PDB file of C-alpha atoms in Angstrom:
ATOM      1  CA  MET A  25     123.969  95.196  65.681  1.00 50.00           C
ATOM      2  CA  THR A  26     120.330  94.163  65.799  1.00 53.00           C
ATOM      3  CA  SER A  27     121.032  91.358  68.257  1.00 55.00           C
ATOM      4  CA  VAL A  28     122.858  93.756  70.567  1.00 51.00           C
ATOM      5  CA  THR A  29     119.927  96.172  70.434  1.00 55.00           C
ATOM      6  CA  ASN A  30     117.426  93.397  71.186  1.00 57.00           C
ATOM      7  CA  ARG A  31     119.573  92.180  74.064  1.00 60.00           C
ATOM      8  CA  THR A  32     119.717  95.699  75.497  1.00 64.00           C
ATOM      9  CA  THR A  33     115.952  96.024  75.144  1.00 71.00           C
ATOM     10  CA  TRP A  34     115.151  92.744  76.894  1.00 77.00           C
ATOM     11  CA  THR A  35     117.790  92.854  79.634  1.00 79.00           C
ATOM     12  CA  PRO A  36     115.820  95.150  82.012  1.00 79.00           C
ATOM     13  CA  TRP A  37     112.743  92.941  81.643  1.00 81.00           C
ATOM     14  CA  LEU A  38     114.741  89.868  82.562  1.00 83.00           C
ATOM     15  CA  TYR A  39     115.803  91.528  85.805  1.00 83.00           C
ATOM     16  CA  LEU A  40     112.223  92.602  86.489  1.00 82.00           C
ATOM     17  CA  ALA A  41     110.710  89.210  85.649  1.00 85.00           C
ATOM     18  CA  PRO A  42     110.911  87.683  89.182  1.00 86.00           C
ATOM     19  CA  ALA A  43     109.278  90.717  90.736  1.00 84.00           C
ATOM     20  CA  LEU A  44     106.602  90.797  88.031  1.00 82.00           C
ATOM     21  CA  VAL A  45     105.802  87.119  88.625  1.00 85.00           C
ATOM     22  CA  VAL A  46     105.411  87.731  92.371  1.00 85.00           C
ATOM     23  CA  LEU A  47     103.279  90.824  91.800  1.00 79.00           C
ATOM     24  CA  GLY A  48     101.160  88.912  89.302  1.00 79.00           C
ATOM     25  CA  GLY A  49     100.474  86.213  91.865  1.00 80.00           C
ATOM     26  CA  LEU A  50      99.831  88.600  94.736  1.00 83.00           C
ATOM     27  CA  LEU A  51      97.900  91.323  92.907  1.00 84.00           C
ATOM     28  CA  VAL A  52      96.690  90.432  89.421  1.00 84.00           C
ATOM     29  CA  TYR A  53      95.117  87.059  90.221  1.00 85.00           C
ATOM     30  CA  PRO A  54      93.254  88.244  93.370  1.00 87.00           C
ATOM     31  CA  ILE A  55      91.965  91.295  91.487  1.00 88.00           C
ATOM     32  CA  TYR A  56      90.808  89.010  88.670  1.00 89.00           C
ATOM     33  CA  GLN A  57      88.969  86.778  91.153  1.00 88.00           C
ATOM     34  CA  LEU A  58      87.463  89.821  92.875  1.00 89.00           C
ATOM     35  CA  GLY A  59      86.155  91.164  89.580  1.00 91.00           C
ATOM     36  CA  LEU A  60      84.870  87.735  88.560  1.00 90.00           C
ATOM     37  CA  ILE A  61      82.882  87.239  91.769  1.00 90.00           C
ATOM     38  CA  SER A  62      81.358  90.714  91.411  1.00 91.00           C
ATOM     39  CA  PHE A  63      79.595  89.559  88.220  1.00 91.00           C
ATOM     40  CA  PHE A  64      77.997  86.486  89.806  1.00 88.00           C
ATOM     41  CA  HIS A  65      75.409  85.804  92.474  1.00 85.00           C
ATOM     42  CA  TYR A  66      77.767  84.565  95.169  1.00 83.00           C
ATOM     43  CA  THR A  67      76.550  83.986  98.728  1.00 82.00           C
ATOM     44  CA  GLN A  68      77.184  81.456 101.489  1.00 80.00           C
ATOM     45  CA  ALA A  69      75.107  78.899  99.576  1.00 78.00           C
ATOM     46  CA  GLN A  70      77.526  79.064  96.634  1.00 76.00           C
ATOM     47  CA  VAL A  71      80.558  78.951  98.936  1.00 75.00           C
ATOM     48  CA  SER A  72      79.204  75.770 100.517  1.00 75.00           C
ATOM     49  CA  GLY A  73      78.524  74.280  97.087  1.00 71.00           C
ATOM     50  CA  GLY A  74      74.805  73.945  97.745  1.00 70.00           C
ATOM     51  CA  GLU A  75      73.627  76.055  94.817  1.00 70.00           C
ATOM     52  CA  PRO A  76      75.268  76.860  91.472  1.00 67.00           C
ATOM     53  CA  THR A  77      76.466  80.381  90.805  1.00 76.00           C
ATOM     54  CA  THR A  78      74.398  82.462  88.404  1.00 83.00           C
ATOM     55  CA  PHE A  79      75.778  85.176  86.152  1.00 86.00           C
ATOM     56  CA  GLN A  80      74.467  88.596  87.166  1.00 86.00           C
ATOM     57  CA  GLY A  81      76.346  90.828  84.756  1.00 86.00           C
ATOM     58  CA  PHE A  82      76.263  94.340  86.144  1.00 91.00           C
ATOM     59  CA  GLY A  83      73.320  93.482  88.376  1.00 90.00           C
ATOM     60  CA  ASN A  84      75.399  93.619  91.548  1.00 91.00           C
ATOM     61  CA  TYR A  85      76.696  97.051  90.595  1.00 94.00           C
ATOM     62  CA  ALA A  86      73.185  98.233  89.792  1.00 93.00           C
ATOM     63  CA  GLU A  87      72.005  97.004  93.191  1.00 92.00           C
ATOM     64  CA  LEU A  88      74.972  98.666  94.855  1.00 92.00           C
ATOM     65  CA  PHE A  89      74.504 102.026  93.115  1.00 93.00           C
ATOM     66  CA  GLY A  90      70.787 101.879  93.854  1.00 92.00           C
ATOM     67  CA  ASP A  91      71.438 101.499  97.579  1.00 91.00           C
ATOM     68  CA  GLU A  92      71.222 104.853  99.363  1.00 92.00           C
ATOM     69  CA  GLN A  93      73.479 103.593 102.150  1.00 92.00           C
ATOM     70  CA  PHE A  94      76.307 103.038  99.662  1.00 94.00           C
ATOM     71  CA  TRP A  95      76.309 106.687  98.629  1.00 94.00           C
ATOM     72  CA  GLN A  96      76.160 107.796 102.252  1.00 94.00           C
ATOM     73  CA  VAL A  97      79.133 105.585 103.097  1.00 94.00           C
ATOM     74  CA  LEU A  98      81.032 106.776 100.009  1.00 94.00           C
ATOM     75  CA  LEU A  99      80.480 110.417 100.988  1.00 95.00           C
ATOM     76  CA  ALA A 100      81.553 109.708 104.580  1.00 95.00           C
ATOM     77  CA  THR A 101      84.659 107.912 103.280  1.00 95.00           C
ATOM     78  CA  VAL A 102      85.654 110.800 101.018  1.00 93.00           C
ATOM     79  CA  VAL A 103      85.123 113.439 103.715  1.00 95.00           C
ATOM     80  CA  PHE A 104      86.908 111.379 106.378  1.00 96.00           C
ATOM     81  CA  ALA A 105      89.842 110.594 104.075  1.00 94.00           C
ATOM     82  CA  ALA A 106      90.144 114.261 103.072  1.00 93.00           C
ATOM     83  CA  ALA A 107      90.183 115.360 106.716  1.00 96.00           C
ATOM     84  CA  CYS A 108      92.843 112.745 107.517  1.00 95.00           C
ATOM     85  CA  VAL A 109      95.015 113.785 104.558  1.00 94.00           C
ATOM     86  CA  VAL A 110      94.842 117.511 105.346  1.00 94.00           C
ATOM     87  CA  SER A 111      95.518 116.941 109.047  1.00 96.00           C
ATOM     88  CA  THR A 112      98.389 114.536 108.354  1.00 95.00           C
ATOM     89  CA  LEU A 113     100.041 116.931 105.909  1.00 94.00           C
ATOM     90  CA  ALA A 114      99.623 119.882 108.282  1.00 93.00           C
ATOM     91  CA  VAL A 115     101.122 118.039 111.265  1.00 95.00           C
ATOM     92  CA  GLY A 116     103.864 116.377 109.230  1.00 94.00           C
ATOM     93  CA  CYS A 117     104.969 119.565 107.462  1.00 90.00           C
ATOM     94  CA  ALA A 118     104.876 121.613 110.674  1.00 91.00           C
ATOM     95  CA  LEU A 119     107.034 119.087 112.519  1.00 93.00           C
ATOM     96  CA  ALA A 120     109.400 118.833 109.530  1.00 91.00           C
ATOM     97  CA  VAL A 121     109.990 122.569 109.741  1.00 87.00           C
ATOM     98  CA  LEU A 122     110.383 122.271 113.518  1.00 90.00           C
ATOM     99  CA  LEU A 123     113.087 119.630 113.030  1.00 91.00           C
ATOM    100  CA  THR A 124     115.143 122.165 111.121  1.00 86.00           C
ATOM    101  CA  ARG A 125     114.900 124.657 114.031  1.00 85.00           C
ATOM    102  CA  VAL A 126     115.797 122.521 117.051  1.00 88.00           C
ATOM    103  CA  ARG A 127     119.103 121.158 118.252  1.00 89.00           C
ATOM    104  CA  ALA A 128     120.421 117.659 117.662  1.00 88.00           C
ATOM    105  CA  VAL A 129     119.154 116.003 120.864  1.00 91.00           C
ATOM    106  CA  PRO A 130     115.513 117.236 120.646  1.00 91.00           C
ATOM    107  CA  ARG A 131     115.554 116.460 116.938  1.00 91.00           C
ATOM    108  CA  LEU A 132     116.713 112.903 117.579  1.00 92.00           C
ATOM    109  CA  ALA A 133     114.094 112.439 120.322  1.00 93.00           C
ATOM    110  CA  LEU A 134     111.321 113.687 118.044  1.00 92.00           C
ATOM    111  CA  MET A 135     112.478 111.463 115.194  1.00 92.00           C
ATOM    112  CA  LEU A 136     112.597 108.381 117.423  1.00 92.00           C
ATOM    113  CA  ALA A 137     109.157 109.122 118.884  1.00 92.00           C
ATOM    114  CA  ALA A 138     107.695 109.634 115.401  1.00 92.00           C
ATOM    115  CA  LEU A 139     109.259 106.464 114.037  1.00 89.00           C
ATOM    116  CA  GLY A 140     107.923 104.570 117.059  1.00 90.00           C
ATOM    117  CA  ALA A 141     104.401 105.762 116.210  1.00 91.00           C
ATOM    118  CA  TRP A 142     104.950 104.814 112.570  1.00 90.00           C
ATOM    119  CA  ALA A 143     106.151 101.321 113.456  1.00 90.00           C
ATOM    120  CA  THR A 144     103.249 100.596 115.826  1.00 90.00           C
ATOM    121  CA  PRO A 145     100.750  98.114 114.323  1.00 92.00           C
ATOM    122  CA  ALA A 146      97.377  99.669 113.554  1.00 91.00           C
ATOM    123  CA  ILE A 147      95.456  97.364 115.873  1.00 92.00           C
ATOM    124  CA  THR A 148      97.854  98.095 118.753  1.00 92.00           C
ATOM    125  CA  GLY A 149      97.680 101.846 118.221  1.00 93.00           C
ATOM    126  CA  SER A 150      93.889 101.734 117.985  1.00 94.00           C
ATOM    127  CA  THR A 151      93.648  99.811 121.277  1.00 93.00           C
ATOM    128  CA  VAL A 152      95.953 102.272 123.029  1.00 93.00           C
ATOM    129  CA  TRP A 153      93.947 105.259 121.791  1.00 94.00           C
ATOM    130  CA  LEU A 154      90.720 103.609 122.919  1.00 93.00           C
ATOM    131  CA  PHE A 155      92.210 103.235 126.390  1.00 92.00           C
ATOM    132  CA  LEU A 156      93.375 106.868 126.470  1.00 93.00           C
ATOM    133  CA  PHE A 157      89.841 108.065 125.674  1.00 93.00           C
ATOM    134  CA  ASP A 158      88.012 105.415 127.695  1.00 90.00           C
ATOM    135  CA  PRO A 159      85.076 106.994 129.622  1.00 89.00           C
ATOM    136  CA  ASP A 160      85.855 105.049 132.808  1.00 86.00           C
ATOM    137  CA  PHE A 161      89.625 104.581 132.971  1.00 86.00           C
ATOM    138  CA  GLY A 162      91.087 106.845 130.283  1.00 86.00           C
ATOM    139  CA  PRO A 163      93.305 109.761 131.388  1.00 92.00           C
ATOM    140  CA  VAL A 164      92.023 112.168 128.691  1.00 91.00           C
ATOM    141  CA  ASN A 165      88.547 112.557 130.195  1.00 88.00           C
ATOM    142  CA  ARG A 166      90.066 113.093 133.649  1.00 88.00           C
ATOM    143  CA  VAL A 167      92.442 115.779 132.407  1.00 89.00           C
ATOM    144  CA  LEU A 168      89.696 117.534 130.413  1.00 86.00           C
ATOM    145  CA  GLY A 169      87.114 117.090 133.188  1.00 83.00           C
ATOM    146  CA  LEU A 170      84.633 115.323 130.907  1.00 84.00           C
ATOM    147  CA  GLY A 171      83.565 112.684 133.415  1.00 82.00           C
ATOM    148  CA  ASP A 172      82.218 109.535 131.741  1.00 84.00           C
ATOM    149  CA  HIS A 173      81.827 111.085 128.279  1.00 85.00           C
ATOM    150  CA  SER A 174      81.979 108.380 125.584  1.00 88.00           C
ATOM    151  CA  TRP A 175      83.916 109.470 122.495  1.00 91.00           C
ATOM    152  CA  THR A 176      82.735 106.508 120.433  1.00 89.00           C
ATOM    153  CA  TYR A 177      79.009 107.049 121.069  1.00 90.00           C
ATOM    154  CA  GLY A 178      78.514 110.084 118.835  1.00 89.00           C
ATOM    155  CA  ARG A 179      79.152 109.870 115.111  1.00 91.00           C
ATOM    156  CA  PHE A 180      81.397 112.918 114.776  1.00 93.00           C
ATOM    157  CA  SER A 181      83.287 112.374 118.018  1.00 92.00           C
ATOM    158  CA  ALA A 182      84.001 108.772 116.972  1.00 93.00           C
ATOM    159  CA  PHE A 183      85.250 109.875 113.566  1.00 95.00           C
ATOM    160  CA  PHE A 184      87.362 112.551 115.279  1.00 95.00           C
ATOM    161  CA  LEU A 185      88.912 109.985 117.602  1.00 94.00           C
ATOM    162  CA  VAL A 186      89.761 107.706 114.691  1.00 95.00           C
ATOM    163  CA  LEU A 187      91.160 110.692 112.788  1.00 96.00           C
ATOM    164  CA  LEU A 188      93.532 111.429 115.670  1.00 95.00           C
ATOM    165  CA  GLU A 189      94.821 107.857 115.618  1.00 95.00           C
ATOM    166  CA  VAL A 190      95.220 107.850 111.830  1.00 95.00           C
ATOM    167  CA  VAL A 191      97.149 111.136 111.910  1.00 95.00           C
ATOM    168  CA  TRP A 192      99.290 109.857 114.798  1.00 94.00           C
ATOM    169  CA  CYS A 193     100.419 106.790 112.842  1.00 92.00           C
ATOM    170  CA  SER A 194     100.667 108.564 109.456  1.00 93.00           C
ATOM    171  CA  PHE A 195     102.413 111.900 110.085  1.00 94.00           C
ATOM    172  CA  PRO A 196     105.916 110.395 110.559  1.00 94.00           C
ATOM    173  CA  PHE A 197     106.108 109.455 106.864  1.00 93.00           C
ATOM    174  CA  VAL A 198     105.216 113.009 105.841  1.00 94.00           C
ATOM    175  CA  MET A 199     107.537 114.516 108.451  1.00 94.00           C
ATOM    176  CA  VAL A 200     110.598 112.469 107.481  1.00 93.00           C
ATOM    177  CA  THR A 201     110.016 112.887 103.734  1.00 93.00           C
ATOM    178  CA  VAL A 202     109.446 116.644 103.884  1.00 92.00           C
ATOM    179  CA  TYR A 203     112.337 117.100 106.328  1.00 92.00           C
ATOM    180  CA  ALA A 204     114.670 115.350 103.870  1.00 90.00           C
ATOM    181  CA  GLY A 205     113.410 117.653 101.120  1.00 89.00           C
ATOM    182  CA  ILE A 206     113.965 120.770 103.235  1.00 87.00           C
ATOM    183  CA  ARG A 207     117.534 119.706 104.030  1.00 87.00           C
ATOM    184  CA  ALA A 208     118.170 119.428 100.281  1.00 84.00           C
ATOM    185  CA  VAL A 209     117.162 123.067  99.703  1.00 82.00           C
ATOM    186  CA  PRO A 210     120.260 125.315  99.423  1.00 81.00           C
ATOM    187  CA  SER A 211     120.751 127.306 102.616  1.00 77.00           C
ATOM    188  CA  GLU A 212     121.581 130.403 100.559  1.00 79.00           C
ATOM    189  CA  VAL A 213     118.002 130.532  99.281  1.00 77.00           C
ATOM    190  CA  LEU A 214     116.535 130.504 102.791  1.00 73.00           C
ATOM    191  CA  GLU A 215     119.073 133.048 104.029  1.00 75.00           C
ATOM    192  CA  ALA A 216     118.233 135.385 101.139  1.00 79.00           C
ATOM    193  CA  ALA A 217     114.524 135.145 101.932  1.00 76.00           C
ATOM    194  CA  ALA A 218     115.196 135.858 105.627  1.00 76.00           C
ATOM    195  CA  LEU A 219     117.367 138.886 104.733  1.00 75.00           C
ATOM    196  CA  ASP A 220     114.520 140.216 102.609  1.00 72.00           C
ATOM    197  CA  GLY A 221     112.368 140.231 105.743  1.00 74.00           C
ATOM    198  CA  ALA A 222     110.173 137.227 104.947  1.00 74.00           C
ATOM    199  CA  SER A 223     108.471 135.582 107.910  1.00 76.00           C
ATOM    200  CA  GLN A 224     108.696 131.845 108.539  1.00 75.00           C
ATOM    201  CA  TRP A 225     105.212 131.348 107.111  1.00 77.00           C
ATOM    202  CA  ARG A 226     106.106 133.412 104.008  1.00 79.00           C
ATOM    203  CA  ILE A 227     109.326 131.435 103.529  1.00 79.00           C
ATOM    204  CA  TRP A 228     107.355 128.200 103.653  1.00 79.00           C
ATOM    205  CA  ARG A 229     104.590 129.414 101.333  1.00 79.00           C
ATOM    206  CA  SER A 230     106.709 131.260  98.771  1.00 78.00           C
ATOM    207  CA  VAL A 231     110.051 129.439  98.878  1.00 80.00           C
ATOM    208  CA  LEU A 232     109.905 125.964 100.407  1.00 80.00           C
ATOM    209  CA  ALA A 233     106.473 124.799  99.219  1.00 79.00           C
ATOM    210  CA  PRO A 234     107.150 125.498  95.498  1.00 80.00           C
ATOM    211  CA  MET A 235     110.557 123.809  95.684  1.00 83.00           C
ATOM    212  CA  LEU A 236     109.113 120.828  97.558  1.00 84.00           C
ATOM    213  CA  ARG A 237     106.123 120.442  95.247  1.00 82.00           C
ATOM    214  CA  PRO A 238     107.169 117.045  93.786  1.00 81.00           C
ATOM    215  CA  ILE A 239     107.664 115.660  97.308  1.00 86.00           C
ATOM    216  CA  LEU A 240     104.381 117.144  98.511  1.00 86.00           C
ATOM    217  CA  VAL A 241     102.574 115.579  95.550  1.00 83.00           C
ATOM    218  CA  VAL A 242     104.007 112.157  96.417  1.00 84.00           C
ATOM    219  CA  VAL A 243     103.109 112.286 100.126  1.00 89.00           C
ATOM    220  CA  THR A 244      99.665 113.708  99.333  1.00 88.00           C
ATOM    221  CA  ILE A 245      98.727 110.981  96.864  1.00 85.00           C
ATOM    222  CA  GLN A 246     100.094 108.234  99.092  1.00 86.00           C
ATOM    223  CA  SER A 247      98.191 109.676 102.049  1.00 90.00           C
ATOM    224  CA  VAL A 248      95.007 109.732  99.967  1.00 89.00           C
ATOM    225  CA  ILE A 249      95.459 106.052  99.077  1.00 88.00           C
ATOM    226  CA  TRP A 250      96.232 105.027 102.669  1.00 90.00           C
ATOM    227  CA  ASP A 251      93.449 107.050 104.283  1.00 91.00           C
ATOM    228  CA  PHE A 252      90.809 106.159 101.705  1.00 91.00           C
ATOM    229  CA  LYS A 253      91.176 102.462 102.503  1.00 88.00           C
ATOM    230  CA  VAL A 254      91.376 102.724 106.292  1.00 92.00           C
ATOM    231  CA  PHE A 255      89.906  99.610 107.869  1.00 93.00           C
ATOM    232  CA  THR A 256      91.590  98.530 111.106  1.00 92.00           C
ATOM    233  CA  GLN A 257      91.222 101.815 112.985  1.00 93.00           C
ATOM    234  CA  ILE A 258      87.531 102.196 112.126  1.00 94.00           C
ATOM    235  CA  TYR A 259      86.723  98.549 112.800  1.00 93.00           C
ATOM    236  CA  VAL A 260      88.533  98.369 116.144  1.00 93.00           C
ATOM    237  CA  MET A 261      87.740 101.817 117.543  1.00 93.00           C
ATOM    238  CA  THR A 262      84.048 101.916 116.545  1.00 92.00           C
ATOM    239  CA  ASN A 263      83.384  98.205 117.091  1.00 89.00           C
ATOM    240  CA  GLY A 264      82.710  97.380 113.467  1.00 87.00           C
ATOM    241  CA  GLY A 265      81.382 100.673 112.144  1.00 87.00           C
ATOM    242  CA  GLY A 266      79.715 102.427 115.055  1.00 86.00           C
ATOM    243  CA  ILE A 267      76.176 102.397 116.386  1.00 87.00           C
ATOM    244  CA  ALA A 268      73.737 101.496 113.564  1.00 82.00           C
ATOM    245  CA  GLY A 269      76.613 101.803 111.073  1.00 85.00           C
ATOM    246  CA  GLN A 270      77.061 105.540 111.671  1.00 90.00           C
ATOM    247  CA  ASN A 271      80.844 105.320 111.260  1.00 92.00           C
ATOM    248  CA  LEU A 272      81.037 103.070 108.236  1.00 92.00           C
ATOM    249  CA  VAL A 273      83.649 103.641 105.535  1.00 94.00           C
ATOM    250  CA  LEU A 274      83.875 101.704 102.278  1.00 93.00           C
ATOM    251  CA  ASN A 275      86.360  99.106 103.496  1.00 92.00           C
ATOM    252  CA  VAL A 276      84.298  98.255 106.577  1.00 93.00           C
ATOM    253  CA  TYR A 277      81.101  98.409 104.514  1.00 94.00           C
ATOM    254  CA  ALA A 278      82.564  95.874 102.063  1.00 93.00           C
ATOM    255  CA  TYR A 279      83.597  93.630 104.962  1.00 92.00           C
ATOM    256  CA  GLN A 280      80.112  93.718 106.429  1.00 91.00           C
ATOM    257  CA  LYS A 281      78.488  92.926 103.091  1.00 90.00           C
ATOM    258  CA  ALA A 282      80.895  90.111 102.268  1.00 89.00           C
ATOM    259  CA  PHE A 283      81.424  88.390 105.610  1.00 87.00           C
ATOM    260  CA  ALA A 284      78.756  89.589 108.033  1.00 84.00           C
ATOM    261  CA  SER A 285      75.910  89.308 105.478  1.00 85.00           C
ATOM    262  CA  SER A 286      77.542  86.605 103.286  1.00 85.00           C
ATOM    263  CA  GLN A 287      76.895  88.739 100.189  1.00 89.00           C
ATOM    264  CA  TYR A 288      80.290  88.100  98.681  1.00 90.00           C
ATOM    265  CA  SER A 289      79.344  89.408  95.251  1.00 91.00           C
ATOM    266  CA  LEU A 290      78.290  92.793  96.654  1.00 92.00           C
ATOM    267  CA  GLY A 291      81.409  92.962  98.804  1.00 92.00           C
ATOM    268  CA  SER A 292      83.504  92.244  95.707  1.00 92.00           C
ATOM    269  CA  ALA A 293      81.677  94.952  93.766  1.00 93.00           C
ATOM    270  CA  ILE A 294      82.503  97.463  96.497  1.00 94.00           C
ATOM    271  CA  GLY A 295      86.138  96.365  96.325  1.00 92.00           C
ATOM    272  CA  ILE A 296      86.214  96.912  92.551  1.00 93.00           C
ATOM    273  CA  VAL A 297      84.687 100.377  92.955  1.00 94.00           C
ATOM    274  CA  MET A 298      87.355 101.260  95.511  1.00 92.00           C
ATOM    275  CA  LEU A 299      90.040  99.927  93.190  1.00 91.00           C
ATOM    276  CA  LEU A 300      88.803 102.099  90.317  1.00 92.00           C
ATOM    277  CA  ILE A 301      88.702 105.190  92.527  1.00 91.00           C
ATOM    278  CA  LEU A 302      92.259 104.601  93.734  1.00 87.00           C
ATOM    279  CA  LEU A 303      93.433 103.917  90.175  1.00 87.00           C
ATOM    280  CA  ALA A 304      91.969 107.261  89.148  1.00 88.00           C
ATOM    281  CA  VAL A 305      93.856 108.943  91.989  1.00 83.00           C
ATOM    282  CA  THR A 306      97.060 107.185  90.906  1.00 79.00           C
ATOM    283  CA  LEU A 307      96.603 108.330  87.307  1.00 84.00           C
ATOM    284  CA  VAL A 308      96.212 111.903  88.526  1.00 80.00           C
ATOM    285  CA  TYR A 309      99.436 111.453  90.508  1.00 74.00           C
ATOM    286  CA  LEU A 310     101.330 110.184  87.442  1.00 74.00           C
ATOM    287  CA  ARG A 311      99.972 112.996  85.317  1.00 79.00           C
ATOM    288  CA  LEU A 312     101.092 115.576  87.847  1.00 72.00           C
ATOM    289  CA  LEU A 313     104.565 114.060  87.948  1.00 69.00           C
ATOM    290  CA  ARG A 314     104.836 114.163  84.177  1.00 73.00           C
ATOM    291  CA  ARG A 315     103.676 117.731  84.134  1.00 72.00           C
ATOM    292  CA  GLN A 316     106.459 118.600  86.554  1.00 62.00           C
ATOM    293  CA  GLY A 317     109.041 116.989  84.320  1.00 56.00           C
ATOM    294  CA  GLU A 318     109.617 113.827  86.374  1.00 50.00           C
ATOM    295  CA  GLU A 319     110.859 110.761  84.541  1.00 44.00           C
ATOM    296  CA  LEU A 320     108.601 107.789  85.135  1.00 39.00           C
TER     297      LEU A 320
END
């Protein structure tokens, strides 16, 4: 009896073992190396083997937290990510509701267009959006009558342009996920709410949103993780972080420290800080799921 119980206990782990080995090689070891470098003085001289590495302890983190630019970039990252998440959820949820109101052909066209945006590589989408808003050849300025206005020159206009691109490539995931959740809601519930005289907004706020809460939690947390670590769109559309670094976010800031300035230890420290922030967000996500009775 004991052997059968032990076999039952270990069987799932045997099936998971290949995936765990791959994840260990792709995630655990790089994170270990990242954390290790963040505790040493590691610059181009150490990479070239010219000077030995010296143990810094938490010195790199102290230097990082003592840098005023780091806190400015962290604040900009949080605000930008929050704006992207809210905008993505608003657009995705609105279009998910719209999908339930239109006929089959418009619904199929909208789904295909959204999936096309979702499947577009970030660097390709960023280049296309730069062309659309180009001050000399872009059609947006011509339509709006803005002349040679440069969207990437100002800090807020550049962030706004990047936000549009991020929302454009992110809303399809929210739209498809929420649409699937809405289709799973019993039609009798929606019909009862409509018979009681509830408006579409009231139906969404009082009926659909509470029933879709687990799905909304999932798409929100995943959007937070994706938007917090945006790199390609910022780097391509603002040419590496904007004029005088006015459009830096943490990922681009870490890249500049590590590769542009050859301060690999500081870049690694920024990466570890980002990892801890995202782990905290993930723990909040798991706690919310448990509170809602989900089985993890």
